Tab-separated table of C-alpha atoms (C1' of nucleotides) in Angstrom:
chain	number	residue	atom	x	y	z
A	33	MET	CA	-28.517	262.908	23.282
A	34	THR	CA	-31.033	260.126	23.270
A	35	LYS	CA	-31.302	259.655	19.626
A	36	THR	CA	-30.808	256.095	18.438
A	37	TYR	CA	-29.537	255.405	14.978
A	38	ALA	CA	-29.982	252.362	13.039
A	39	LYS	CA	-27.073	249.864	13.093
A	40	PRO	CA	-24.736	250.213	10.126
A	41	LYS	CA	-26.087	247.071	8.505
A	42	GLU	CA	-29.617	248.178	8.738
A	43	MET	CA	-28.745	251.376	7.361
A	44	SER	CA	-26.969	249.763	4.288
A	45	GLU	CA	-30.002	247.603	3.747
A	46	LEU	CA	-32.191	250.579	4.042
A	47	VAL	CA	-30.087	252.418	1.465
A	48	SER	CA	-29.955	249.445	-0.859
A	49	SER	CA	-33.785	249.141	-0.804
A	50	GLN	CA	-34.230	252.729	-1.510
A	51	SER	CA	-34.586	252.471	-5.203
A	52	TRP	CA	-35.413	256.129	-5.847
A	53	MET	CA	-32.269	257.227	-4.409
A	54	ASP	CA	-29.824	255.437	-6.489
A	55	GLU	CA	-31.974	256.105	-9.447
A	56	ALA	CA	-31.583	259.820	-8.705
A	57	LEU	CA	-27.874	259.296	-8.221
A	58	SER	CA	-27.461	257.174	-11.186
A	59	SER	CA	-28.945	259.930	-13.243
A	60	GLN	CA	-26.525	262.305	-11.830
A	61	ASP	CA	-24.818	262.783	-14.970
A	62	GLU	CA	-28.068	264.698	-15.959
A	63	MET	CA	-27.523	267.125	-13.265
A	64	LYS	CA	-25.600	269.832	-14.821
A	65	GLU	CA	-26.293	272.667	-12.538
A	66	GLU	CA	-24.682	273.964	-9.536
A	67	ASP	CA	-25.719	271.427	-6.979
A	68	SER	CA	-24.235	268.590	-8.987
A	69	ARG	CA	-20.663	269.897	-8.605
A	70	GLN	CA	-20.542	268.356	-5.243
A	71	ALA	CA	-20.792	264.665	-5.226
A	72	PRO	CA	-19.183	263.926	-1.960
A	73	TYR	CA	-17.973	260.790	-0.345
A	74	GLY	CA	-17.833	257.797	-2.605
A	75	MET	CA	-21.277	256.456	-2.111
A	76	MET	CA	-22.451	258.431	-5.077
A	77	ALA	CA	-19.704	257.363	-7.355
A	78	GLY	CA	-20.173	253.790	-6.422
A	79	LEU	CA	-23.893	253.839	-7.069
A	80	ASN	CA	-23.894	255.582	-10.304
A	81	GLU	CA	-21.440	253.489	-11.980
A	82	GLU	CA	-23.376	250.259	-12.489
A	83	HIS	CA	-27.015	250.824	-11.998
A	84	ASP	CA	-29.113	252.681	-14.518
A	85	SER	CA	-32.739	252.622	-13.494
A	86	ILE	CA	-33.831	252.882	-16.990
A	87	GLU	CA	-32.060	249.604	-17.872
A	88	GLU	CA	-33.888	248.062	-14.873
A	89	GLU	CA	-37.054	248.924	-16.292
A	90	GLU	CA	-36.208	247.388	-19.605
A	91	GLU	CA	-34.987	244.179	-18.213
A	92	GLU	CA	-38.623	243.333	-17.281
A	93	GLU	CA	-39.411	243.124	-20.818
A	94	ASP	CA	-36.713	241.001	-22.097
A	95	GLY	CA	-37.388	237.692	-20.213
A	96	GLU	CA	-33.874	236.384	-20.312
A	97	LYS	CA	-32.536	237.741	-17.113
A	98	PRO	CA	-33.728	236.396	-13.819
A	99	LYS	CA	-36.302	238.621	-12.285
A	100	ARG	CA	-35.039	240.636	-9.375
A	101	ARG	CA	-36.543	240.480	-5.962
A	102	GLY	CA	-37.406	243.316	-3.753
A	103	PRO	CA	-39.043	246.514	-4.490
A	104	LYS	CA	-39.315	247.431	-8.153
A	105	LYS	CA	-37.125	250.368	-9.002
A	106	LYS	CA	-39.192	253.131	-10.470
A	107	LYS	CA	-38.149	254.813	-13.557
A	108	MET	CA	-36.326	258.005	-12.969
A	109	THR	CA	-38.268	260.318	-15.042
A	110	LYS	CA	-37.416	263.763	-15.636
A	111	ALA	CA	-40.180	264.910	-13.430
A	112	ARG	CA	-39.056	262.832	-10.596
A	113	LEU	CA	-35.449	263.809	-11.120
A	114	GLU	CA	-36.652	267.491	-10.999
A	115	ARG	CA	-38.668	266.785	-7.808
A	116	PHE	CA	-35.624	265.271	-6.237
A	117	ARG	CA	-33.372	268.009	-7.066
A	118	ALA	CA	-35.854	270.608	-5.929
A	119	ARG	CA	-36.190	268.771	-2.568
A	120	ARG	CA	-32.420	268.706	-2.202
A	121	VAL	CA	-31.901	272.394	-3.134
A	122	LYS	CA	-34.628	273.345	-0.553
A	123	ALA	CA	-33.040	271.197	1.980
A	124	ASN	CA	-29.749	272.735	1.404
A	125	ALA	CA	-31.119	276.172	1.782
A	126	ARG	CA	-32.814	275.183	4.982
A	127	GLU	CA	-29.533	273.760	6.232
A	128	ARG	CA	-27.637	276.870	5.339
A	129	THR	CA	-30.110	279.016	7.099
A	130	ARG	CA	-29.911	276.699	10.160
A	131	MET	CA	-26.135	276.958	10.254
A	132	HIS	CA	-26.221	280.633	9.774
A	133	GLY	CA	-28.669	280.984	12.905
A	134	LEU	CA	-26.187	278.735	14.821
A	135	ASN	CA	-23.301	280.977	13.736
A	136	ASP	CA	-25.338	284.008	14.746
A	137	ALA	CA	-26.040	282.567	18.012
A	138	LEU	CA	-22.360	281.891	18.418
A	139	ASP	CA	-21.421	285.471	17.530
A	140	ASN	CA	-23.855	286.763	20.222
A	141	LEU	CA	-22.003	284.362	22.551
A	142	ARG	CA	-18.700	285.759	21.582
A	143	ARG	CA	-19.907	289.293	22.311
A	144	VAL	CA	-20.500	288.611	25.922
A	145	MET	CA	-17.397	286.841	26.465
A	146	PRO	CA	-14.746	288.544	28.460
A	147	CYS	CA	-12.522	288.975	25.452
A	148	TYR	CA	-14.603	289.906	22.437
A	149	SER	CA	-12.674	291.124	19.506
A	150	LYS	CA	-14.076	291.700	15.980
A	151	THR	CA	-10.599	291.320	14.490
A	152	GLN	CA	-9.556	288.194	16.436
A	153	LYS	CA	-12.524	285.928	16.516
A	154	LEU	CA	-12.493	283.066	18.825
A	155	SER	CA	-13.095	279.795	17.031
A	156	LYS	CA	-16.421	277.955	17.663
A	157	ILE	CA	-14.961	275.452	19.910
A	158	GLU	CA	-12.909	277.912	21.922
A	159	THR	CA	-15.978	280.193	22.173
A	160	LEU	CA	-17.865	277.395	23.721
A	161	ARG	CA	-15.037	276.337	26.091
A	162	LEU	CA	-14.592	279.918	27.271
A	163	ALA	CA	-18.327	280.344	27.763
A	164	ARG	CA	-18.359	277.185	29.855
A	165	ASN	CA	-15.497	278.487	31.974
A	166	TYR	CA	-16.994	281.855	32.199
A	167	ILE	CA	-20.224	280.697	33.531
A	168	TRP	CA	-18.491	278.367	35.901
A	169	ALA	CA	-16.245	281.172	37.185
A	170	LEU	CA	-19.046	283.624	37.557
A	171	SER	CA	-21.270	281.175	39.359
A	172	GLU	CA	-18.604	280.419	41.891
A	173	VAL	CA	-18.003	283.984	42.518
A	174	LEU	CA	-21.778	284.572	43.037
A	175	GLU	CA	-22.279	281.428	45.308
A	176	THR	CA	-19.199	281.719	47.199
A	177	GLY	CA	-18.986	285.606	47.472
A	178	GLN	CA	-15.314	285.298	47.329
A	179	THR	CA	-13.072	287.659	45.720
A	180	PRO	CA	-11.686	286.331	42.422
A	181	GLU	CA	-7.960	287.042	42.471
A	182	GLY	CA	-6.709	288.205	39.167
A	183	LYS	CA	-4.622	285.338	38.145
A	184	GLY	CA	-6.922	282.727	39.674
A	185	PHE	CA	-9.815	284.083	37.744
A	186	VAL	CA	-8.071	284.024	34.492
A	187	GLU	CA	-6.914	280.574	35.200
A	188	MET	CA	-10.398	279.507	35.636
A	189	LEU	CA	-11.306	281.205	32.397
A	190	CYS	CA	-8.506	279.735	30.598
A	191	LYS	CA	-8.845	276.023	31.554
A	192	GLY	CA	-8.786	273.931	28.533
A	193	LEU	CA	-8.427	276.745	26.154
A	194	SER	CA	-5.733	276.577	23.475
A	195	GLN	CA	-2.677	278.705	24.025
A	196	PRO	CA	-3.597	281.558	21.632
A	197	THR	CA	-7.063	281.822	23.264
A	198	SER	CA	-5.563	281.850	26.682
A	199	ASN	CA	-3.116	284.589	25.666
A	200	LEU	CA	-6.027	286.454	24.202
A	201	VAL	CA	-7.992	286.239	27.474
A	202	ALA	CA	-5.139	287.169	29.489
A	203	GLY	CA	-4.369	290.061	27.275
A	204	CYS	CA	-7.963	291.122	27.242
A	205	LEU	CA	-8.114	291.182	31.032
A	206	GLN	CA	-4.877	293.135	31.089
A	207	LEU	CA	-3.052	290.704	33.245
A	208	GLY	CA	0.580	291.322	33.298
A	209	PRO	CA	2.091	288.600	31.281
A	210	GLN	CA	5.191	288.157	33.394
A	211	SER	CA	3.231	287.773	36.611
A	212	LEU	CA	1.056	285.241	35.153
A	213	PHE	CA	3.766	283.449	33.458
A	214	LEU	CA	6.151	283.445	36.491
A	215	GLU	CA	3.722	282.232	39.164
A	216	LYS	CA	2.283	279.576	36.987
A	217	HIS	CA	1.209	276.283	38.421
A	218	GLU	CA	3.822	273.900	39.615
A	219	GLU	CA	1.332	271.091	38.618
A	220	LYS	CA	1.309	270.974	35.017
A	221	SER	CA	-0.205	268.496	32.810
A	222	PRO	CA	2.166	266.771	30.355
A	223	VAL	CA	-0.143	268.058	27.536
A	224	CYS	CA	0.469	271.706	28.576
A	225	ASP	CA	4.084	271.156	29.230
A	226	SER	CA	4.716	270.233	25.786
A	227	ALA	CA	2.776	273.161	24.463
A	228	ILE	CA	4.853	276.041	25.872
A	229	PRO	CA	6.914	277.865	23.271
A	230	SER	CA	9.854	279.545	25.071
A	231	HIS	CA	10.040	282.614	22.738
A	232	THR	CA	7.036	284.451	23.882
A	233	PHE	CA	4.765	284.878	26.756
A	234	ASN	CA	2.219	282.149	26.764
A	235	TYR	CA	-0.352	281.749	29.433
A	236	GLN	CA	-0.650	278.086	29.744
A	237	SER	CA	-4.066	276.814	30.769
A	238	PRO	CA	-3.550	274.526	33.530
A	239	GLY	CA	-4.070	270.866	33.443
A	240	LEU	CA	-7.230	270.379	31.444
A	241	PRO	CA	-7.160	267.803	28.842
A	242	SER	CA	-8.924	269.136	25.784
A	243	PRO	CA	-11.021	267.707	24.485
A	244	PRO	CA	-12.754	266.047	26.376
A	245	TYR	CA	-12.829	267.867	29.566
A	246	GLY	CA	-12.072	265.875	32.687
A	247	ASN	CA	-14.102	266.228	35.906
A	248	MET	CA	-14.445	269.852	37.041
A	249	GLU	CA	-13.375	268.835	40.548
A	250	THR	CA	-10.042	267.490	39.535
A	251	HIS	CA	-9.600	270.801	37.763
A	252	LEU	CA	-10.255	272.638	40.709
A	253	LEU	CA	-7.773	270.709	42.700
A	254	HIS	CA	-5.046	272.287	40.438
A	255	LEU	CA	-6.097	275.906	41.517
A	256	LYS	CA	-3.464	277.309	43.719
A	257	PRO	CA	-4.917	280.639	44.936
A	258	PRO	CA	-6.453	280.249	48.339
A	259	THR	CA	-9.510	282.156	46.991
A	260	PHE	CA	-10.628	279.043	45.322
A	261	LYS	CA	-9.957	276.509	48.033
A	262	SER	CA	-13.515	276.757	49.008
A	263	LEU	CA	-14.650	275.566	45.724
A	264	VAL	CA	-13.168	272.057	46.372
A	265	ASP	CA	-14.098	272.070	49.924
A	266	PRO	CA	-16.933	269.621	50.355
A	267	SER	CA	-18.199	271.759	53.177
A	268	PHE	CA	-19.256	274.250	50.685
A	269	GLY	CA	-21.582	271.741	49.325
A	270	SER	CA	-23.446	271.469	46.165
A	271	HIS	CA	-22.521	274.243	44.039
A	272	HIS	CA	-20.048	272.851	41.558
A	273	PRO	CA	-21.156	272.261	38.137
A	274	ASP	CA	-20.493	268.610	37.845
A	275	CYS	CA	-21.936	267.673	41.135
A	276	THR	CA	-25.290	268.354	42.593
A	277	THR	CA	-26.368	271.719	41.394
A	278	PRO	CA	-29.855	271.170	40.057
A	279	PRO	CA	-30.282	272.033	36.564
A	280	TYR	CA	-31.171	275.615	36.044
A	281	GLU	CA	-34.382	275.966	34.225
A	282	GLY	CA	-35.222	279.669	34.773
A	283	PRO	CA	-34.700	282.465	32.595
A	284	LEU	CA	-31.377	283.369	31.048
A	285	THR	CA	-28.925	285.221	33.064
A	286	PRO	CA	-27.955	288.353	31.458
A	287	PRO	CA	-24.547	288.591	30.127
A	288	LEU	CA	-22.054	289.698	32.706
A	289	SER	CA	-19.115	290.893	30.787
A	290	ILE	CA	-15.730	291.535	32.377
A	291	SER	CA	-14.422	293.849	29.850
A	292	GLY	CA	-11.197	294.824	31.105
A	293	ASN	CA	-12.371	297.644	33.283
A	294	PHE	CA	-9.692	297.672	35.857
A	295	SER	CA	-9.214	300.168	38.569
A	296	LEU	CA	-6.744	302.605	37.394
A	297	LYS	CA	-4.013	304.111	39.503
A	298	GLN	CA	-3.412	307.910	39.480
A	299	ASP	CA	-1.084	307.571	36.655
A	300	GLY	CA	-3.558	305.919	34.577
A	301	SER	CA	-1.970	302.455	34.632
A	302	PRO	CA	-4.215	299.537	35.523
A	303	ASP	CA	-4.065	298.738	39.262
A	304	LEU	CA	-3.956	295.082	39.355
A	305	ASP	CA	-4.505	294.743	42.974
A	306	LYS	CA	-7.992	296.021	42.516
A	307	SER	CA	-8.323	294.110	39.223
A	308	TYR	CA	-11.563	292.573	38.133
A	309	THR	CA	-13.909	295.236	38.913
A	310	PHE	CA	-16.807	293.692	37.137
A	311	MET	CA	-18.500	295.657	34.442
A	312	ALA	CA	-21.919	294.224	34.181
A	313	HIS	CA	-23.985	294.753	31.039
A	314	TYR	CA	-27.535	294.620	32.351
A	315	PRO	CA	-30.624	295.525	30.564
A	316	SER	CA	-31.872	298.553	32.217
A	317	VAL	CA	-35.481	297.403	32.642
A	318	SER	CA	-34.702	294.553	34.904
A	319	LEU	CA	-32.369	296.741	36.988
A	320	ALA	CA	-34.705	299.520	37.346
A	321	GLY	CA	-37.222	297.009	38.467
A	322	ALA	CA	-34.951	295.290	40.877
A	323	HIS	CA	-33.020	298.267	42.221
A	324	GLY	CA	-34.514	301.405	41.287
A	325	HIS	CA	-32.153	303.549	39.256
A	326	THR	CA	-29.033	302.669	41.210
A	327	SER	CA	-26.401	301.116	38.945
A	328	HIS	CA	-24.273	299.822	41.833
A	329	PHE	CA	-24.239	296.317	42.934
A	330	GLN	CA	-24.558	296.281	46.643
A	331	SER	CA	-25.644	293.062	48.284
A	332	THR	CA	-24.411	289.845	49.561
A	333	VAL	CA	-21.275	290.419	47.567
A	334	PRO	CA	-20.503	293.857	48.681
A	335	ARG	CA	-16.977	293.694	47.386
A	336	TYR	CA	-17.814	293.845	43.838
A	337	GLU	CA	-19.106	296.980	42.447
A	338	LEU	CA	-20.909	296.417	39.228
A	339	PRO	CA	-21.405	299.626	37.369
A	340	ILE	CA	-24.355	299.111	34.929
A	341	ASP	CA	-23.648	299.787	31.418
A	342	MET	CA	-26.965	301.031	30.175
A	343	SER	CA	-25.725	301.202	26.629
A	344	TYR	CA	-25.746	297.512	26.252
A	345	GLU	CA	-28.404	296.605	23.717
A	346	SER	CA	-27.907	293.395	22.163
A	347	TYR	CA	-29.233	291.232	24.977
A	348	PRO	CA	-32.921	290.726	24.286
A	349	HIS	CA	-34.104	289.126	27.670
A	350	HIS	CA	-34.759	291.685	30.182
A	351	VAL	CA	-34.346	289.254	32.842
A	352	VAL	CA	-31.930	288.289	35.432
A	353	GLY	CA	-31.004	284.828	36.706
A	354	PRO	CA	-32.299	283.644	39.914
A	355	GLN	CA	-28.992	284.219	41.743
A	356	LEU	CA	-28.812	287.780	40.661
A	357	ASN	CA	-32.520	288.338	41.388
A	358	ALA	CA	-32.018	287.008	44.861
A	359	ILE	CA	-29.318	289.523	45.375
A	360	PHE	CA	-31.043	292.330	43.783
A	361	ASN	CA	-34.125	291.821	45.828
A	362	GLU	CA	-32.507	291.671	49.146
B	77	DT	C1'	3.098	272.443	2.908
B	78	DA	C1'	0.524	270.649	6.709
B	79	DG	C1'	-2.917	271.605	9.819
B	80	DG	C1'	-6.849	274.170	11.725
B	81	DC	C1'	-11.073	276.126	10.919
B	82	DC	C1'	-15.105	276.820	8.364
B	83	DA	C1'	-19.129	276.500	4.884
B	84	DT	C1'	-21.664	273.676	2.287
B	85	DC	C1'	-23.685	269.569	0.528
B	86	DT	C1'	-25.605	265.337	1.653
B	87	DG	C1'	-28.227	261.281	3.569
B	88	DG	C1'	-29.929	259.284	7.700
B	89	DT	C1'	-33.038	259.637	11.580
B	90	DC	C1'	-36.483	261.609	14.277
B	91	DC	C1'	-40.589	264.246	15.052
B	92	DT	C1'	-44.887	266.672	13.980
C	290	DA	C1'	-44.655	264.106	3.817
C	291	DG	C1'	-41.790	267.529	5.114
C	292	DG	C1'	-38.807	269.922	8.365
C	293	DA	C1'	-35.255	269.846	12.030
C	294	DC	C1'	-31.309	267.970	13.469
C	295	DC	C1'	-27.150	265.380	13.052
C	296	DA	C1'	-22.631	263.692	11.401
C	297	DG	C1'	-19.629	262.628	7.526
C	298	DA	C1'	-17.234	264.231	3.407
C	299	DT	C1'	-15.223	267.725	0.799
C	300	DG	C1'	-12.820	271.867	-0.585
C	301	DG	C1'	-11.451	276.575	0.257
C	302	DC	C1'	-8.821	279.796	2.986
C	303	DC	C1'	-5.446	281.022	6.215
C	304	DT	C1'	-1.372	280.662	8.992
C	305	DA	C1'	2.822	278.852	11.001
DNA sequence: TAGGCCATCTGGTCCT
DNA sequence: AGGACCAGATGGCCTA
């Protein structure tokens, strides 16, 4: 964010010199329609008490009062007021549309998260946090080729998430609550310690102040499973997000959704030993191009079988990210 | 009832 | 000039 804003003083001066604005605001009592119902934060109230632009106009004619310096206030005619209101109404509509677009994008993001639920929607902030963790976790899996162990992977996903969201993630990934709970980290942040209710299972996301996030490397140091040792090992070099990974400017990586498709034992119960079989939702076009019609992921990461869900439709970009492209094209 | 989350309005700033 | 983006304010809804 490189935007620079005017200093407060400059802003106030700017506001005070903007005669049309307080005129418009001072004429607020004329606004009887829907948009006038909201006159937020004191500014308006303060402005419309004293100044009446029409009075200012009149003061020029009776010579008794000292002449004011600065720009002359223009009379707030009905036409100007209408223009002002029309502009405001238009801007409001644009802003609504913009926010709806933002929310739609957020909804799309929710759908490709490991735990998507129409009934229990992740909040905006939790969606973004989970997305960040998800990208991070998947990147590490791809780059290291290591097997994500069940708990460890969930821990990565849950870093910095609220307790309810962590529970949701753990639940969606069908990780046994007890196993997760009992083998939790010895290293706990004070923040998280204080957040554990005792009456129910709660997956506690380990040691991440939230917000803001701390350094990813320090988070990785909290990871116990040997699977992720490599992630903090400098010899593994440049692949952790906060360090030296060059910014990715290529096409979007398609959503890779772990959707709770665990291997099942013969009795139908989930086999947690073979958990985290990845269910990839790849657009068929890119896959056909890259790998014929096979839907199995066989490459530098042979451990993971990625059955392709051809029914996935919502992702518009028939592209794969560079890492997956490299794998597919081998 | 307090707190979290959200939608909306609004004015300021930047950009085209 | 007008649109996009941003952040503050506000009020409504929901839940613990």
